[in-house]
Structure formats: structure tokens, C-alpha cells
mmCIF file of C-alpha atoms in Angstrom:
data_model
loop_
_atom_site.group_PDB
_atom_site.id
_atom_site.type_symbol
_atom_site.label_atom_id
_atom_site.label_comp_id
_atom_site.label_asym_id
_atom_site.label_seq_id
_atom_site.Cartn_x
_atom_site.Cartn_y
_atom_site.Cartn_z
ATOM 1 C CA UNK A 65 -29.279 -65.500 -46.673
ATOM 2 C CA UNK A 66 -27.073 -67.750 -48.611
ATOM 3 C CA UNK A 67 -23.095 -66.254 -48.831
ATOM 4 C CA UNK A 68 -20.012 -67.827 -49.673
ATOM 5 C CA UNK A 69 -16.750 -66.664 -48.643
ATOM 6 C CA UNK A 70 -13.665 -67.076 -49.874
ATOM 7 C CA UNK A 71 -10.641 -66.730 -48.002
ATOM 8 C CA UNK A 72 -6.705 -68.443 -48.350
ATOM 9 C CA UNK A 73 -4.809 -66.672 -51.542
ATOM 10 C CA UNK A 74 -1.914 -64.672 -51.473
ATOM 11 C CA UNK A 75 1.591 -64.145 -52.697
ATOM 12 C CA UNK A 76 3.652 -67.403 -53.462
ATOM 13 C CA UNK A 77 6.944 -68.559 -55.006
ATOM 14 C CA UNK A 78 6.835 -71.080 -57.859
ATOM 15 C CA UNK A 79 6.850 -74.470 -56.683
ATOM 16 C CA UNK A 80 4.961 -73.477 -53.344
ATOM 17 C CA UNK A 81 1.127 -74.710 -52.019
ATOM 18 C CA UNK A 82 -1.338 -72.580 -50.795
ATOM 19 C CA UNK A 83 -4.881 -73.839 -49.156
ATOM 20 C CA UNK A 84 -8.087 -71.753 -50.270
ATOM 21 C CA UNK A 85 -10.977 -72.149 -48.075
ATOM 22 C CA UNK A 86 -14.859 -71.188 -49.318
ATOM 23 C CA UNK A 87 -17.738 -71.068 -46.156
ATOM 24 C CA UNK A 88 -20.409 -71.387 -47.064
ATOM 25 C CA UNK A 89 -23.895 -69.992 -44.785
ATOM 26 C CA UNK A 90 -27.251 -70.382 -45.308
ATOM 27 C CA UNK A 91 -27.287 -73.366 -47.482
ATOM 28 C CA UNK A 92 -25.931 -77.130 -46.711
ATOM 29 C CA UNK A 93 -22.345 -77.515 -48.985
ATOM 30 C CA UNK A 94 -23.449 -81.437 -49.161
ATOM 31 C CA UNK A 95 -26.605 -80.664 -50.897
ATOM 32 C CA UNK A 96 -25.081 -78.852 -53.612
ATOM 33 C CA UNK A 97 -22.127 -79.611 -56.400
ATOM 34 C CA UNK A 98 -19.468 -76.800 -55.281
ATOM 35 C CA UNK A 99 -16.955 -75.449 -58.166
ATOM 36 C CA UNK A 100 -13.516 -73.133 -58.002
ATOM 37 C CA UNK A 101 -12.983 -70.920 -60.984
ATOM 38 C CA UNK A 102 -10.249 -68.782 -61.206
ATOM 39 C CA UNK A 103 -9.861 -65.693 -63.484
ATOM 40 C CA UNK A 104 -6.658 -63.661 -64.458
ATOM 41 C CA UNK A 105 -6.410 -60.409 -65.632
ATOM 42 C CA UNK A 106 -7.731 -59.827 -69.486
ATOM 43 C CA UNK A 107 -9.060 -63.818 -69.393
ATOM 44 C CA UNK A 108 -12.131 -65.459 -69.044
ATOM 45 C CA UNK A 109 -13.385 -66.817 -65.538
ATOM 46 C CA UNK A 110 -12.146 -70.321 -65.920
ATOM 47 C CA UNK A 111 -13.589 -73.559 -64.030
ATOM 48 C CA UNK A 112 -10.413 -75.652 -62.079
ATOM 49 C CA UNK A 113 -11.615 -77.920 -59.531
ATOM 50 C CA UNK A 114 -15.185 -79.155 -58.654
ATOM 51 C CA UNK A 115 -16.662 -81.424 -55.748
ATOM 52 C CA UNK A 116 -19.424 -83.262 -56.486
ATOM 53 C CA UNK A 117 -21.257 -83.749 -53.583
ATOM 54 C CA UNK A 118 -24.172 -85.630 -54.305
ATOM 55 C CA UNK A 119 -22.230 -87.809 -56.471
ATOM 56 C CA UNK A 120 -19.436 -87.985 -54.164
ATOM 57 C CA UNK A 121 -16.568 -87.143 -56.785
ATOM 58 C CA UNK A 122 -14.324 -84.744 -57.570
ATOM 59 C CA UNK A 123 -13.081 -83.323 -61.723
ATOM 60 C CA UNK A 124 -10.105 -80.616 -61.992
ATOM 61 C CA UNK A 125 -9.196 -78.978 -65.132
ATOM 62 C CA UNK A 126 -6.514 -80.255 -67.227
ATOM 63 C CA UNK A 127 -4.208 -77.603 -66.465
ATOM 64 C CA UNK A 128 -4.469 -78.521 -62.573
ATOM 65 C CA UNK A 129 -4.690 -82.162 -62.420
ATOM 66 C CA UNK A 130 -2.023 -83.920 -60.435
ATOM 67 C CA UNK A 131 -1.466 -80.195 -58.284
ATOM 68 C CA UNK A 132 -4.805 -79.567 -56.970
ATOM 69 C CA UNK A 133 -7.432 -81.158 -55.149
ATOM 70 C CA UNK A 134 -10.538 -79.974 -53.667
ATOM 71 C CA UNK A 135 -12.576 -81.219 -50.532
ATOM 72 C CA UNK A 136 -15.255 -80.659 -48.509
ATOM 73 C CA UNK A 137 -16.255 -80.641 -44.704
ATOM 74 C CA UNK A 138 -19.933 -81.358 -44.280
ATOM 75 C CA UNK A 139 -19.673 -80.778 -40.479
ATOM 76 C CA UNK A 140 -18.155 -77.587 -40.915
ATOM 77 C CA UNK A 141 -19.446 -76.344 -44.087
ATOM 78 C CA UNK A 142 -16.778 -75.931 -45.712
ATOM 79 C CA UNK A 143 -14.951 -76.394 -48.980
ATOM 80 C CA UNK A 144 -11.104 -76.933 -49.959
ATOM 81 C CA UNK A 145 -8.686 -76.017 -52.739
ATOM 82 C CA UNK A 146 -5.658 -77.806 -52.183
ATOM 83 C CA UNK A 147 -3.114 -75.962 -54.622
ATOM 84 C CA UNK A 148 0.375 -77.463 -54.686
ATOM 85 C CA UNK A 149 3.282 -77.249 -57.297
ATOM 86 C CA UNK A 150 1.736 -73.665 -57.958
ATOM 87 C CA UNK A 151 3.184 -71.966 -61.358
ATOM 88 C CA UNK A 152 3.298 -68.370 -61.900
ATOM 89 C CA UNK A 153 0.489 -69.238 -64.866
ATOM 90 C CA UNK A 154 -1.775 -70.106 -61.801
ATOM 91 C CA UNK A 155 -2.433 -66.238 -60.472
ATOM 92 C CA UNK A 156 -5.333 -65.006 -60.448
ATOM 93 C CA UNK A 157 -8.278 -64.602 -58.374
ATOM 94 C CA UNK A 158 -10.032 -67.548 -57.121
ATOM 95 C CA UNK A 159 -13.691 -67.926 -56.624
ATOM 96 C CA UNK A 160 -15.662 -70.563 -55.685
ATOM 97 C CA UNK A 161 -18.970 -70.916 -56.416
ATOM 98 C CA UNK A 162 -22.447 -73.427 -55.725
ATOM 99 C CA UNK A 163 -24.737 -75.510 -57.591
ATOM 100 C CA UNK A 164 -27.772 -76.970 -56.076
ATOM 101 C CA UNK A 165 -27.987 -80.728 -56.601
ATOM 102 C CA UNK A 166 -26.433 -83.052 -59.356
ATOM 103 C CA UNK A 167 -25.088 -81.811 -62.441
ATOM 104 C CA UNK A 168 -24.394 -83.139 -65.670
ATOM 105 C CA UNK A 169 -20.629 -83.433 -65.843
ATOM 106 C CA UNK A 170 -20.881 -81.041 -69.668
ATOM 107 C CA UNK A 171 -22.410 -78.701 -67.411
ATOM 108 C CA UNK A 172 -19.711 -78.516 -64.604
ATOM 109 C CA UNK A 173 -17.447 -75.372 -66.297
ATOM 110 C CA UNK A 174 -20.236 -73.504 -67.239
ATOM 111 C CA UNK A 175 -20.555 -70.476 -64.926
ATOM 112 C CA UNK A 176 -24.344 -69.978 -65.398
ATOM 113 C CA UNK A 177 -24.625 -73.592 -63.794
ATOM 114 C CA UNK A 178 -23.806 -72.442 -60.596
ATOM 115 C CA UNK A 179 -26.763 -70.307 -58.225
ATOM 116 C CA UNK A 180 -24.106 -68.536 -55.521
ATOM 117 C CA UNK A 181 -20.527 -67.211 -55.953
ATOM 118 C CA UNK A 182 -18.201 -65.548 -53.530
ATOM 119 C CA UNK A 183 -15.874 -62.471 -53.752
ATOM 120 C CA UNK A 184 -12.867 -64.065 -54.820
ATOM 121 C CA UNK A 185 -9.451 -64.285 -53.363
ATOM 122 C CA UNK A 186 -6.145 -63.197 -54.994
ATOM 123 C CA UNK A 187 -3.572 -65.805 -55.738
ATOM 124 C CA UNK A 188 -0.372 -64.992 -57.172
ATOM 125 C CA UNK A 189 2.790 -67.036 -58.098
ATOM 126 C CA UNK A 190 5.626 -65.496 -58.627
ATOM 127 C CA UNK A 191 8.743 -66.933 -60.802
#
């Protein structure tokens, strides 16, 4: 049974980092090209950061790079979002989501790339 969870938001100042974590069961994270999307209230789902494992790279959104950085722990199955320099324009809730294999980079922030998402986790930045 293939889940990803989630886990690592909550309530920040401006300026201030938070650490999301996704675990991921019944699939190998290495195997797959793992994506965080975010969406706030009345917007679209958004794509922000995404680890390319099978290429071994990472992308990030414009609006992110510099701030965040995602990573990956093949031993423990686990993926990263690294958010630093947070701005109240960041809240929402972040999801992060899985891809088996490679990926065409024009593909990367298209949700119906990805096979598995998890529930989300709130983030909010306050000014």
C-alpha cells in the first residue's frame, strides 16, 4: 500500500525556517522523482520544489529559489523541504507528492504527473 505522509508545518513569523518532512511507505523514494506543491486558500495547487531522484537534481519555483531546498534520505525514505526566509505569501498547505521514474523537466509542475500525494500540512507565516 503506497502512502505518503506529510508532517512539519505550522505557525511561523516572517523571516523564520521551518523543515517539512514527507515518508513515504510502500514504494522506494529513490526510484521515483518526488515534488512539493503548496496551495493557499482560493489558488491553484502550485509546484515549489522537486527532487529528482533518478537524475540526481533538484528545480524550485521561482518564487522559492535561494529560500528553499529539498532533499532526500534513501536509507530512511524520506524527503525534505528546507523552507527558510519564509514570507507571509508562503502559507498554505504543503503537499508533497511522487512520480515514478524520470520526468521530463516541462512535466515537473504538472500535478497529473505525479501517481501518489499526501494529506498536506499547514504552513503559515505570519507578518
Amino acid at each position: 500500500d503506497v502512502q505518503l505522509q506529510a508532517s512539519g508545518g505550522g505557525w511561523v513569523q516572517a523571516g523564520g525556517s521551518l523543515r517539512l518532512s514527507c515518508a513515504a511507505s510502500g514504494f522506494t523514494v529513490s526510484d521515483y522523482t518526488i515534488a512539493w506543491f503548496r496551495q493557499a486558500p482560493g489558488k491553484e495547487r502550485e509546484g515549489v520544489s522537486v527532487l529528482r531522484n533518478r537524475e540526481s537534481g533538484t528545480i524550485n519555483a521561482n518564487s522559492v529559489k535561494g529560500r528553499f531546498t529539498v532533499s532526500g534520505d534513501n536509507a530512511k525514505n524520506m524527503v525534505y523541504l528546507q523552507m527558510n526566509s519564509l514570507r507571509p505569501e508562503d502559507t498554505a498547505v504543503y503537499f508533497c507528492a511522487a512520480a515514478k521514474g524520470r520526468k521530463i523537466t516541462s512535466t515537473l509542475w504538472t500535478i497529473t504527473t505525479y501517481d501518489y500525494w499526501g494529506q498536506g500540512t499547514q504552513v503559515t507565516v505570519s507578518s
